[in-house]
Coordinates of C-alpha atoms and ligand atoms in Angstrom, one line a residue:
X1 CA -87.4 55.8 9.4
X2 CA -88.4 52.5 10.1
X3 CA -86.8 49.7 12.4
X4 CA -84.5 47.4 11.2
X5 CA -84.1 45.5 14.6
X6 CA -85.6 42.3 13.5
X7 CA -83.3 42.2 10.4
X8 CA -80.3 42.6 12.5
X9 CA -81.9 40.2 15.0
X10 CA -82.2 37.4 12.7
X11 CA -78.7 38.2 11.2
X12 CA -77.0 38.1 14.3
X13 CA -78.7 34.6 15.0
X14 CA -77.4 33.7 11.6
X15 CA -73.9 33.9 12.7
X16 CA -73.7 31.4 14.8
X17 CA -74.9 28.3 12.8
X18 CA -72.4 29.8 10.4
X19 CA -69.3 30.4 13.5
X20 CA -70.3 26.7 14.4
X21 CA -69.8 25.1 10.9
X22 CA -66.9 26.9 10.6
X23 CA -65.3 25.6 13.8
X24 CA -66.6 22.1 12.8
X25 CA -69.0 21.7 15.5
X26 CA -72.3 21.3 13.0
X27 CA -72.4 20.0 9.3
X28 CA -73.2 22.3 6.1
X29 CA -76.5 20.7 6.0
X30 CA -77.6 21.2 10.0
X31 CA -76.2 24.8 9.8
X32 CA -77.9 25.2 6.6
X33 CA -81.0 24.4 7.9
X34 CA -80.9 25.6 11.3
X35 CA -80.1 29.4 9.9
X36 CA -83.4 29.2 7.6
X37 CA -85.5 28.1 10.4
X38 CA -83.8 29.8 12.8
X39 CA -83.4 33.4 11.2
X40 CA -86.9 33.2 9.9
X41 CA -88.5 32.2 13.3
X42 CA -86.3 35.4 15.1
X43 CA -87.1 37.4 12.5
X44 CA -90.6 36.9 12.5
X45 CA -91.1 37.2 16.5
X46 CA -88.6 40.5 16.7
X47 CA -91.2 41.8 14.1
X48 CA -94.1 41.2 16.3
X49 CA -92.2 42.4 19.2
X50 CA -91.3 45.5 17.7
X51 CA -95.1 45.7 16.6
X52 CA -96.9 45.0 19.0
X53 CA -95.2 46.3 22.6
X54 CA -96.5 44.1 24.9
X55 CA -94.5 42.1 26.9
X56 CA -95.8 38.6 25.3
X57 CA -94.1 38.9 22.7
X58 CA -90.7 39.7 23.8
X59 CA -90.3 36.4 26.2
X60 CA -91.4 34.5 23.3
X61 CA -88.5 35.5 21.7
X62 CA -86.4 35.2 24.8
X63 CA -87.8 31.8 25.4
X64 CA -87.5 30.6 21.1
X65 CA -83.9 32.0 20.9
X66 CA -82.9 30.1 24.4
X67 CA -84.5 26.7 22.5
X68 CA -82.4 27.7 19.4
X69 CA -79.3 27.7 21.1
X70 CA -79.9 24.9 23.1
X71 CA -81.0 23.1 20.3
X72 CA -77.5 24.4 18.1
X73 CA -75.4 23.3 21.3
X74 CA -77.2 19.9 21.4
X75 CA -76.4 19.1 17.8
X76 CA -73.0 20.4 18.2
X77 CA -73.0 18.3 21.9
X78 CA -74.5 14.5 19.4
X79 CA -71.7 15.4 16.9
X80 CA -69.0 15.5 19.1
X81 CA -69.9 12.3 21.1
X82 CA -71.5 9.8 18.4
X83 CA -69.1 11.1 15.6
X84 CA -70.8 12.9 12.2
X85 CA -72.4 9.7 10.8
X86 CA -74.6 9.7 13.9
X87 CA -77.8 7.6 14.1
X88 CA -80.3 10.4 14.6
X89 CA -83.2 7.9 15.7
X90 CA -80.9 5.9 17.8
X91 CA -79.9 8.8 19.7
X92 CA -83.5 10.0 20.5
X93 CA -84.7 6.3 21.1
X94 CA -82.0 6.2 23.8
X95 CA -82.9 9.7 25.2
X96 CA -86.7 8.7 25.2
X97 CA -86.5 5.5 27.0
X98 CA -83.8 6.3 29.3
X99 CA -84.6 6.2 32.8
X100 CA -82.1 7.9 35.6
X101 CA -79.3 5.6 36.3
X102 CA -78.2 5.3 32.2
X103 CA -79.0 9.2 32.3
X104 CA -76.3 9.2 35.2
X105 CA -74.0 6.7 33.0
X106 CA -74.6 9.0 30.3
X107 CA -73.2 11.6 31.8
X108 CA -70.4 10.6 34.3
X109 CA -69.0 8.9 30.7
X110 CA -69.5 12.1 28.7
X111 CA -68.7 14.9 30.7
X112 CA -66.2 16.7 29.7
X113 CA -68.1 17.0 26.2
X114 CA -71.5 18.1 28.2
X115 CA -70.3 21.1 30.0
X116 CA -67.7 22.1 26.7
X117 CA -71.0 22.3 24.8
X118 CA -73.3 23.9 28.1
X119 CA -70.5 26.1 28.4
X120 CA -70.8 26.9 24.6
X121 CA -74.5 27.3 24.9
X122 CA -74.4 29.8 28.0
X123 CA -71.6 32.0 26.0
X124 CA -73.3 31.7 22.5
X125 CA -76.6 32.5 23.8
X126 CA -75.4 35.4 26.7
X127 CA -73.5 37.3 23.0
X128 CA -76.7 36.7 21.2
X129 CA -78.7 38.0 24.5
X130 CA -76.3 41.2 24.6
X131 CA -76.7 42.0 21.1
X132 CA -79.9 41.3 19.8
X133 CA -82.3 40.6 23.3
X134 CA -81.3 43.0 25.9
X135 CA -83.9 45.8 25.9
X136 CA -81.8 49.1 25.4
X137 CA -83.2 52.0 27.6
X138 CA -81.4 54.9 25.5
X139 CA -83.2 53.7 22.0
X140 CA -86.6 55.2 21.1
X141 CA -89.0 52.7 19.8
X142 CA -89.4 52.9 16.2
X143 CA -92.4 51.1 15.0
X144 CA -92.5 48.8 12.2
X145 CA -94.6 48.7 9.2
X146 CA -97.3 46.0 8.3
X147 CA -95.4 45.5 5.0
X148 CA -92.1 44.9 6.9
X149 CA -94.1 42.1 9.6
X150 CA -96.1 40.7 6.5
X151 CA -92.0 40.3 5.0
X152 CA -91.4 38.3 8.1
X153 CA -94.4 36.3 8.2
X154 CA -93.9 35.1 4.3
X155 CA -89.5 34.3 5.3
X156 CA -91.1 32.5 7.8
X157 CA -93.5 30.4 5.7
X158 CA -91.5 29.8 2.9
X159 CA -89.0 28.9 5.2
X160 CA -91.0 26.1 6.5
X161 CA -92.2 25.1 3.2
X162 CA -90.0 22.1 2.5
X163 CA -89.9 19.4 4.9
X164 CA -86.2 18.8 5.8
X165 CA -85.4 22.2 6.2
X166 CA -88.3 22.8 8.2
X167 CA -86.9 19.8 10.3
X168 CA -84.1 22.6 11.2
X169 CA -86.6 23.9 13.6
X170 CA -86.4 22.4 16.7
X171 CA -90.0 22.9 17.4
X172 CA -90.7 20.8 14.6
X173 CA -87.3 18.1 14.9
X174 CA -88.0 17.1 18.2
X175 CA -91.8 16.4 18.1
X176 CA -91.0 14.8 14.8
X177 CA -88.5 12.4 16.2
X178 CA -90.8 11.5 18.9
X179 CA -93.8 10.8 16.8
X180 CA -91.3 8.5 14.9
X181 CA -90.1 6.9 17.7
X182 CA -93.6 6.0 18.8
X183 CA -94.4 4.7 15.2
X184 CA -90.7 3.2 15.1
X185 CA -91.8 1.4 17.8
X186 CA -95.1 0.0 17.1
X187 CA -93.7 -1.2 13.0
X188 CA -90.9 -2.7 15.0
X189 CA -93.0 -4.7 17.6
X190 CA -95.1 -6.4 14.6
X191 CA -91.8 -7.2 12.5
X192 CA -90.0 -8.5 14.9
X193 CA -93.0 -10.8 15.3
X194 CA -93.0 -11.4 11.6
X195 CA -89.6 -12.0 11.5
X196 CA -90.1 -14.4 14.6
X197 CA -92.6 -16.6 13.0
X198 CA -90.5 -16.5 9.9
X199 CA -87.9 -17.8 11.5
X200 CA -89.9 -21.0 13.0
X201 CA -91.6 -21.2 9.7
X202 CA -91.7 -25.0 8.9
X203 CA -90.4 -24.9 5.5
X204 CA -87.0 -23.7 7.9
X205 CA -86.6 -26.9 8.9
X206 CA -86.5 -28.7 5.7
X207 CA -83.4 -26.6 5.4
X208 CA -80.1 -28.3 4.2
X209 CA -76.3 -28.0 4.0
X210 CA -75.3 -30.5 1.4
X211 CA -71.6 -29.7 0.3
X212 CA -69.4 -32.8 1.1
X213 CA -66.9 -30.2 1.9
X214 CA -67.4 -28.9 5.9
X215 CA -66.1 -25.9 5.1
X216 CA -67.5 -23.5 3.1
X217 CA -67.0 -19.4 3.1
X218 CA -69.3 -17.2 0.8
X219 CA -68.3 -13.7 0.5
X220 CA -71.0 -11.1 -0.5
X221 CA -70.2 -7.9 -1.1
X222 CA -73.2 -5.5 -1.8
X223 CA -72.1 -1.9 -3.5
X224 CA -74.0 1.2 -3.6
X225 CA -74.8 3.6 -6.5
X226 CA -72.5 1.4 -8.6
X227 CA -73.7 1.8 -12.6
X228 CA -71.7 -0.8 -14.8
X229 CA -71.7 2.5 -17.6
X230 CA -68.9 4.1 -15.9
X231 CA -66.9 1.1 -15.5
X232 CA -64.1 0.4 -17.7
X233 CA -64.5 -3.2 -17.1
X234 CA -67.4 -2.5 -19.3
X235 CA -66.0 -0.9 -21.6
X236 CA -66.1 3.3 -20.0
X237 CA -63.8 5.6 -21.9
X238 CA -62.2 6.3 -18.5
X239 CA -59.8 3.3 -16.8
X240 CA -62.0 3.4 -13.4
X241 CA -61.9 0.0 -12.7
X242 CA -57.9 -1.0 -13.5
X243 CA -57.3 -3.6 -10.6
X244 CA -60.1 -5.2 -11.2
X245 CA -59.9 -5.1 -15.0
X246 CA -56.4 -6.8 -14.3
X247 CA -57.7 -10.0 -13.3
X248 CA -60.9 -10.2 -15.2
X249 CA -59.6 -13.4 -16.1
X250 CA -60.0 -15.3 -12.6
X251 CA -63.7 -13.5 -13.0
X252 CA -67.3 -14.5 -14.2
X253 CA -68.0 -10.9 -15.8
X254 CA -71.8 -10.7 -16.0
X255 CA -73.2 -8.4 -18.7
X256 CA -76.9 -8.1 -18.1
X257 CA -77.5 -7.3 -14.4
X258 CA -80.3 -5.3 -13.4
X259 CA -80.6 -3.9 -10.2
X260 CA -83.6 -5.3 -8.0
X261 CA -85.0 -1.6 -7.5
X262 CA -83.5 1.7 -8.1
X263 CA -83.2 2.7 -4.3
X264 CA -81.9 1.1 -1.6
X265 CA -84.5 -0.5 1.1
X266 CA -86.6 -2.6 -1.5
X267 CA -83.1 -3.5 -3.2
X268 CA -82.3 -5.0 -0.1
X269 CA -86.0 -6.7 0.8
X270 CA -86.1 -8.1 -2.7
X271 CA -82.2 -9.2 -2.9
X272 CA -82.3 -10.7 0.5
X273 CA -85.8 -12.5 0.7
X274 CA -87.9 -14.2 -1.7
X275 CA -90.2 -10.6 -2.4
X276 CA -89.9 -9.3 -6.0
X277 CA -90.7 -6.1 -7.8
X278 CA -94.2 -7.9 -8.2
X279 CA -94.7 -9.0 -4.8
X280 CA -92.7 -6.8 -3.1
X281 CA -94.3 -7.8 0.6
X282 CA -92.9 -11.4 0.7
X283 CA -89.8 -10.4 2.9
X284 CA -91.9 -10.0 6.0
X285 CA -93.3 -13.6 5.3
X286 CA -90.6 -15.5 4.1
X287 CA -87.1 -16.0 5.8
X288 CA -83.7 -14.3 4.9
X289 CA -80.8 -15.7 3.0
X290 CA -79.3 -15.1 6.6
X291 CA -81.9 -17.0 8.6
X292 CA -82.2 -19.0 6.2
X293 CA -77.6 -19.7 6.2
X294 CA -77.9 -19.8 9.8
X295 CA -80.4 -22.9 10.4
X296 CA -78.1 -24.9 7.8
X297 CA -75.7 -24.3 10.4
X298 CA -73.6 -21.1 8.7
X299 CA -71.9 -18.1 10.7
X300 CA -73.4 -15.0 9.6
X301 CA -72.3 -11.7 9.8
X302 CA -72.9 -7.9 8.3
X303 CA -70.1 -5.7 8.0
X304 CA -71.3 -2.3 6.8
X305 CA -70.2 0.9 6.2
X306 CA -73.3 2.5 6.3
X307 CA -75.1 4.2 9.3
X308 CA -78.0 2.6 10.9
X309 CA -80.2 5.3 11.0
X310 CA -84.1 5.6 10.9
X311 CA -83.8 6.0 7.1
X312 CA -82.1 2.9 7.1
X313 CA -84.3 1.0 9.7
X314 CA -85.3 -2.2 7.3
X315 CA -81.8 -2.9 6.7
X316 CA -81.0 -2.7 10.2
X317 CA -83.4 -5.4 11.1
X318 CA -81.6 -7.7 8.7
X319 CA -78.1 -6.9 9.9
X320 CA -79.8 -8.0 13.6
X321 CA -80.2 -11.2 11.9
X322 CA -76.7 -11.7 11.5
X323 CA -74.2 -13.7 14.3
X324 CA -72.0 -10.6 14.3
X325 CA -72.7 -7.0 13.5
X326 CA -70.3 -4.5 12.7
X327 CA -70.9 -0.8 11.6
X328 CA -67.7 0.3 10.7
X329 CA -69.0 3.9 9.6
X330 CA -67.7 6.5 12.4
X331 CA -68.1 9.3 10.1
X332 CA -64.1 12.0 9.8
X333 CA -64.1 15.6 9.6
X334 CA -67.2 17.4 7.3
X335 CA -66.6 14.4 5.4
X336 CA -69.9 13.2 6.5
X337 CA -68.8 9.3 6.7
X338 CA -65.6 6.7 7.0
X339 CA -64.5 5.6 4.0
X340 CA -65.2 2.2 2.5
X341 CA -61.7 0.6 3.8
X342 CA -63.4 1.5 6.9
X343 CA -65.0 -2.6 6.7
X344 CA -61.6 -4.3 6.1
X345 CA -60.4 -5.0 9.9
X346 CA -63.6 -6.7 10.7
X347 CA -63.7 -8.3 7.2
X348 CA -60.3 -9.3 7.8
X349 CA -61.3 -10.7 11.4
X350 CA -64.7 -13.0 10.0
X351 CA -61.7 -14.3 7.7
X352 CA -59.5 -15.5 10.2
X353 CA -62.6 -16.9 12.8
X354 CA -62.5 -20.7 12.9
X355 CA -65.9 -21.9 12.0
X356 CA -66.4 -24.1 9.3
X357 CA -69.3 -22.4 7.3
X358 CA -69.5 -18.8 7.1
X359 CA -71.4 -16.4 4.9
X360 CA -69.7 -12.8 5.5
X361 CA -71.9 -9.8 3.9
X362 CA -70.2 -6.5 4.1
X363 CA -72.0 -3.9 2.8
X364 CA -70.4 -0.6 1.3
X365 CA -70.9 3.2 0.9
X366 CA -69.5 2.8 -2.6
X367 CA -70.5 5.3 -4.9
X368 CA -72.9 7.1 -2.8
X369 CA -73.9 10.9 -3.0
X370 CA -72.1 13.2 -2.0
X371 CA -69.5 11.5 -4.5
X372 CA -66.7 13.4 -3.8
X373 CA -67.1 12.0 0.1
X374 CA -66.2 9.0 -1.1
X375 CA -62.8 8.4 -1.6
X376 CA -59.4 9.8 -0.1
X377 CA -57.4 12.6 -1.9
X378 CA -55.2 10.0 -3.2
X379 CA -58.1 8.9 -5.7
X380 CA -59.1 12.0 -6.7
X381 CA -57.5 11.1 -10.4
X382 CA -60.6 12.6 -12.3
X383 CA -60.5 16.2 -10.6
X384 CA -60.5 18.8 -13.1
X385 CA -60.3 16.5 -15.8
X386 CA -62.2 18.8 -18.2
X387 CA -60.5 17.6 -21.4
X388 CA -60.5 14.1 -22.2
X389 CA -62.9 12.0 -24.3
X390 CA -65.5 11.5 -21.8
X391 CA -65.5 15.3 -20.8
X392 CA -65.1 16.5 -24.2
X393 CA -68.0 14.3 -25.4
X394 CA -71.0 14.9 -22.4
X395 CA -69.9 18.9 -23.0
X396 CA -71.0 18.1 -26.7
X397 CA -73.7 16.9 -25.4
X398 CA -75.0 20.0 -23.6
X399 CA -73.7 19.4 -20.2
X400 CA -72.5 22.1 -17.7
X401 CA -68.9 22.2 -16.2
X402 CA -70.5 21.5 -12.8
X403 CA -72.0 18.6 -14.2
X404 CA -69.2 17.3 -15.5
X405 CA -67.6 18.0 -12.0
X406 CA -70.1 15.4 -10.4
X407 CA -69.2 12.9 -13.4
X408 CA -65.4 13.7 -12.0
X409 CA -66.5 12.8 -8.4
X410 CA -68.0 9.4 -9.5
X411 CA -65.5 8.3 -11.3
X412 CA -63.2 9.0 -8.6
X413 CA -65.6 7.0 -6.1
X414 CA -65.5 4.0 -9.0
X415 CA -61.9 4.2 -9.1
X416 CA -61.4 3.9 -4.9
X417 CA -63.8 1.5 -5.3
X418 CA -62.5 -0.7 -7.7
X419 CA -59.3 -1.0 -4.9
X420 CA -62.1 -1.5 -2.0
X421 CA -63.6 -4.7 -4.2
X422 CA -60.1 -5.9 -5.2
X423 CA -58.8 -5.7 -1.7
X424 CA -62.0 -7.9 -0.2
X425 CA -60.9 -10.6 -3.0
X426 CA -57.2 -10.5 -2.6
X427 CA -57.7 -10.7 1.2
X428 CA -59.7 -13.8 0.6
X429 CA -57.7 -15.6 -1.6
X430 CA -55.0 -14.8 0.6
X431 CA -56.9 -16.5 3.9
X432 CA -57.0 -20.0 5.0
X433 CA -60.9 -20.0 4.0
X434 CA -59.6 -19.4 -0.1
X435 CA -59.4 -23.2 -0.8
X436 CA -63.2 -22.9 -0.2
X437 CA -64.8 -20.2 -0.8
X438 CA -66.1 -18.0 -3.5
X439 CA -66.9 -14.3 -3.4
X440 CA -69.9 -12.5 -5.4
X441 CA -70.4 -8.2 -6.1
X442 CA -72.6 -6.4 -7.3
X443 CA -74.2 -3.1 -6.0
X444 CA -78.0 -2.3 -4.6
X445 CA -78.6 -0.5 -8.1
X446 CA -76.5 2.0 -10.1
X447 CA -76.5 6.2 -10.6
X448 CA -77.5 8.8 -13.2
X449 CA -74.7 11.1 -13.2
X450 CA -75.2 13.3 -16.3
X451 CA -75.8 10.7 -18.4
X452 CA -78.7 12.2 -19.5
X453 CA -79.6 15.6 -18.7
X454 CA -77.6 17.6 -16.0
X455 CA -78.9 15.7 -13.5
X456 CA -77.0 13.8 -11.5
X457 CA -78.5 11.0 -8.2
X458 CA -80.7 8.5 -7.8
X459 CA -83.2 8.3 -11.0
X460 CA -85.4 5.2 -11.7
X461 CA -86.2 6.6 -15.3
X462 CA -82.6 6.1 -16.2
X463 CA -81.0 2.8 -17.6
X464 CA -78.1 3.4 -15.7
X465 CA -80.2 3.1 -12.5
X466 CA -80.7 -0.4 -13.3
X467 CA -78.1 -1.8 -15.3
X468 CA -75.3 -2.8 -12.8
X469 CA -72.0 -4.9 -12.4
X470 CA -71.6 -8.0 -11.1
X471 CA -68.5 -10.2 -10.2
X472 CA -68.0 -13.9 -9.0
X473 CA -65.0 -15.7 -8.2
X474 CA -64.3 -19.3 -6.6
X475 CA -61.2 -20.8 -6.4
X476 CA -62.5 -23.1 -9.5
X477 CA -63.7 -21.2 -11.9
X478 CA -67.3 -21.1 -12.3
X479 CA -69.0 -21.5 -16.2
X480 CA -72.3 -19.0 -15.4
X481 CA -73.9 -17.8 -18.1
X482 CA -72.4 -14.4 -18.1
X483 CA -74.7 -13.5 -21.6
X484 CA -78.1 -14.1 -19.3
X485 CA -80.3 -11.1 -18.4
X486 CA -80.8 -11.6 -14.7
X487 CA -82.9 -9.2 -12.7
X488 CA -81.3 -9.5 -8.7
X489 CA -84.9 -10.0 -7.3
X490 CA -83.4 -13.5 -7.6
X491 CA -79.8 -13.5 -5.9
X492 CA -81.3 -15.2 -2.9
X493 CA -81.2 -18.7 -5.1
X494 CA -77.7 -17.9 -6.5
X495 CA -76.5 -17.0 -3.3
X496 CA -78.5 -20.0 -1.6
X497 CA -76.5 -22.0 -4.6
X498 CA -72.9 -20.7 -3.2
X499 CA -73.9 -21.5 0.3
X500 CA -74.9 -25.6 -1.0
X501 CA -78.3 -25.5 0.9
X502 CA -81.3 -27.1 -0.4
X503 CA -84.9 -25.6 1.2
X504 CA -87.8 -25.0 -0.5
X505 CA -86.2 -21.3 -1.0
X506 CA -84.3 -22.4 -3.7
X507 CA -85.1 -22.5 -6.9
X508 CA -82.5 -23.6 -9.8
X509 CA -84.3 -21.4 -12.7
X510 CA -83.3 -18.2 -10.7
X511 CA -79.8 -19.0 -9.6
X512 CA -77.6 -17.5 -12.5
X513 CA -74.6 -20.1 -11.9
X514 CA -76.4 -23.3 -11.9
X515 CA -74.8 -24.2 -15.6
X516 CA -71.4 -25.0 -13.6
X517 CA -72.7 -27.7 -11.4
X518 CA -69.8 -29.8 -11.6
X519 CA -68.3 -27.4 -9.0
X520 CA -71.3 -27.6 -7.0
X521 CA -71.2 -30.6 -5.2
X522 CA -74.7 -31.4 -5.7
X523 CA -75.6 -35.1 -4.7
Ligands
ZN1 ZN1 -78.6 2.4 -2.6

């Protein structure tokens, strides 16, 4: 008979990133990873304890299971104080470049959720001590085979194979935080010079309001994962967009929008600066629509329903551009984020402020994966929907059931957001700024969600990556040319055209409403 004791070891580990997700201390995707890592690396060393019988061994395991319950306790410990959404870089920044009195802060602040999760670290780990560590004196040693260590070994490698899961390991999360803090810091030092010079760049001060009107309020609202296909503004066999649809008429409708890029971070580099898909580095030379609002005297600020995490770090250094920041995402429940309503008291608040000129961004979680995170029961109108036209025709064409599922999900998030969008304009036209102001959507780039294959995310061989909505409205109705195939590397001029500022930034060519400059003021 050969011992089993490091299979039961590791399953006994197992159970607590399990026990912990259960109880909502740690999310599917930390426990997930943590009981690869963590049952592989116990399995492994209770295999080469049971092997080898030297005492080496056996306080490496003692010592490695103490780290992974620490390690589970800590994660538990970050959840509970900085929410689910929480900024995993911001949280080791601060821990790294604390110094004792804000350690002190830290913990006179949080201390009732410090010793909750120490006292859950010295119970979890004192049961998993008693029933897997504890050397028991009656048991005979039974040795283990070389096939059942060389098991353990492979668990363990394959285990480590991919790189996030392997990030479950707290032997390789913490040392990989750190090395990112230290390059974190390093890229950050030379932008924020970049961004510095950018900002006294001398074609800055050639920079020019020229509406006759003082006041002036641009709205931009930037979606996420937001393809125009599955929109029945544009003509979607499923009504996801009925609010919206219902004033169409008070709209310019644009039919040819393509996303910037088909992810995020360069989305936002090219739609904010002057950088393009073909020269994709201008936005550490050249100012932002924001600096650029500011010097012609605007009051800028970034709503945002996204997190600010490391992943996100280049859009975080535009949002510090802006007068007033406001990240609205706390993250609720496994959720894993607030919904996008989540913006509308701040929104509401850079509505009601006083100054003249304002340029508001708020940017939203729209339609980002996990889909069905993004929207409140009350929305969940495509659920189930198995049978309809849309359903009945992607199943002809091959698709699974679960596939069709994640279709389900999107359309739900299109539907919540077609409310989110129509809220931000109704509370607009409803504010003292509406007189003069005008409002512009569109998302960072669009989805593939089984449009093609099974597939559904982020996929820059799709068409429905890159073909996108967009949405103006002004109090006068604008005459853009709605027909024109307009690539959003260039929403810096149209947006540069809303705010009435002349500067070398501008260029008419590339700002997509310049046909309707009767409205514009231009002298
Ligand atoms: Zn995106």
């Amino acid at each position: 008979m050969l011992s089993n004791r490091p299979l039961i070891s590791a399953l006994l580990f197992g159970m607590f990133p399990v026990a912990f997700y259960l109880l909502d201390f740690i999310n599917y995707s930390r426990a997930g990873k943590l009981l690869i890592t963590g049952m592989a690396t116990i399995g492994l060393l209770s295999a080469l304890a049971e092997k080898y019988r030297s005492s080496l061994p056996r306080w490496l395991l003692f010592f490695v299971s103490l780290v992974l319950f620490a390690n589970l306790s800590f994660h538990a410990g970050m959840r509970d104080i900085f929410g689910v959404a929480q900024d995993e870089m911001m949280i080791m920044k601060s821990i790294l470049s604390t110094d004792g009195q804000e350690s002190y802060e830290f913990w006179l602040q949080y201390k009732p959720y410090l010793i909750k999760h120490l006292l859950i670290f010295v119970f979890s780990f004192g049961l998993f001590y008693l029933l897997a560590l504890k050397p028991s004196a009656k048991k005979q040693h039974i040795p283990i085979s070389t096939t059942i260590l060389s098991f353990w070994i492979l668990f363990f490698v394959v285990g480590h194979l991919e790189k996030s899961i392997r990030r479950g390991n707290p032997f390789v999360y913490f040392p990989h935080f750190y090395n990112e803090y230290r390059q974190e810091l390093t890229e950050l030092k030379q932008l924020d010079h970049l961004l510095q010079s950018n900002q006294t760049d001398s074609a800055l001060s050639g920079v020019k309001y020229y509406g006759k009107d003082p006041k002036n309020t641009v709205v931009w609202v930037i979606g996420e994962s937001s393809t125009r296909h599955n929109w029945s503004l544009y003509g979607y066999g499923r009504e996801t967009t009925p609010l919206i649809d219902s004033i169409q008429r008070e709209l310019l409708v644009f039919d040819h929008i393509l996303a910037a890029a088909p992810i995020t971070i360069p989305a936002f580099e090219r739609m904010l600066t002057p950088a393009t898909k073909a020269d994709p580095e201008r936005w550490k030379k050249e100012p932002s629509v924001l600096q650029i609002a500011k010097k012609a005297g605007y009051h800028t600020y970034w709503i945002s329903n996204h997190t600010t995490d490391a992943h996100n770090g280049i859009t975080t250094l535009f949002a510090r551009q802006a007068d007033e920041v406001y990240i609205t995402n706390k993250g609720k429940a496994r959720g894993e984020g607030s919904y996008d309503a989540s913006v509308l008291p701040a929104y509401q608040k850079a509505l009601q402020d006083p100054y003249d000129k304002k340029l508001i961004l708020v940017h939203l979680l729209g339609s980002h994966p996990a889909y069905n995170f993004r929207y409140p029961d009350s929305y969940a109108k495509f659920t189930g929907n198995f049978d309809d036209e849309v359903a009945k025709s992607l199943e002809k064409r091959g698709r699974a059931k679960w596939a069709i599922a994640f279709r389900n999900f999107y359309d739900n998030s299109v539907l919540y957001g077609d409310y989110i969008r129509y809220t931000l304009l109704e509370k607009l036209q409803q504010s003292p700024d509406a007189a003069h102001a005008a409002w512009i959507y569109h998302p960072d780039h669009g989805e593939d969600v089984c449009h093609h294959t099974n597939f559904s995310g982020h996929n820059k061989h799709a068409i429905e990556q890159w073909e996108i909505p967009m949405l103006v409205w002004s109090p006068v109705k604008m005459k853009g040319n709605t027909k024109r195939e307009y690539r959003l590397d260039e929403i810096e001029s149209t947006i540069l055209g809303l705010l009435k500022i002349s500067s070398r930034y501008y260029h008419p060519d590339q700002d997509i409403l310049i046909k309707n400059s009767a409205i514009h003021d231009t002298n």
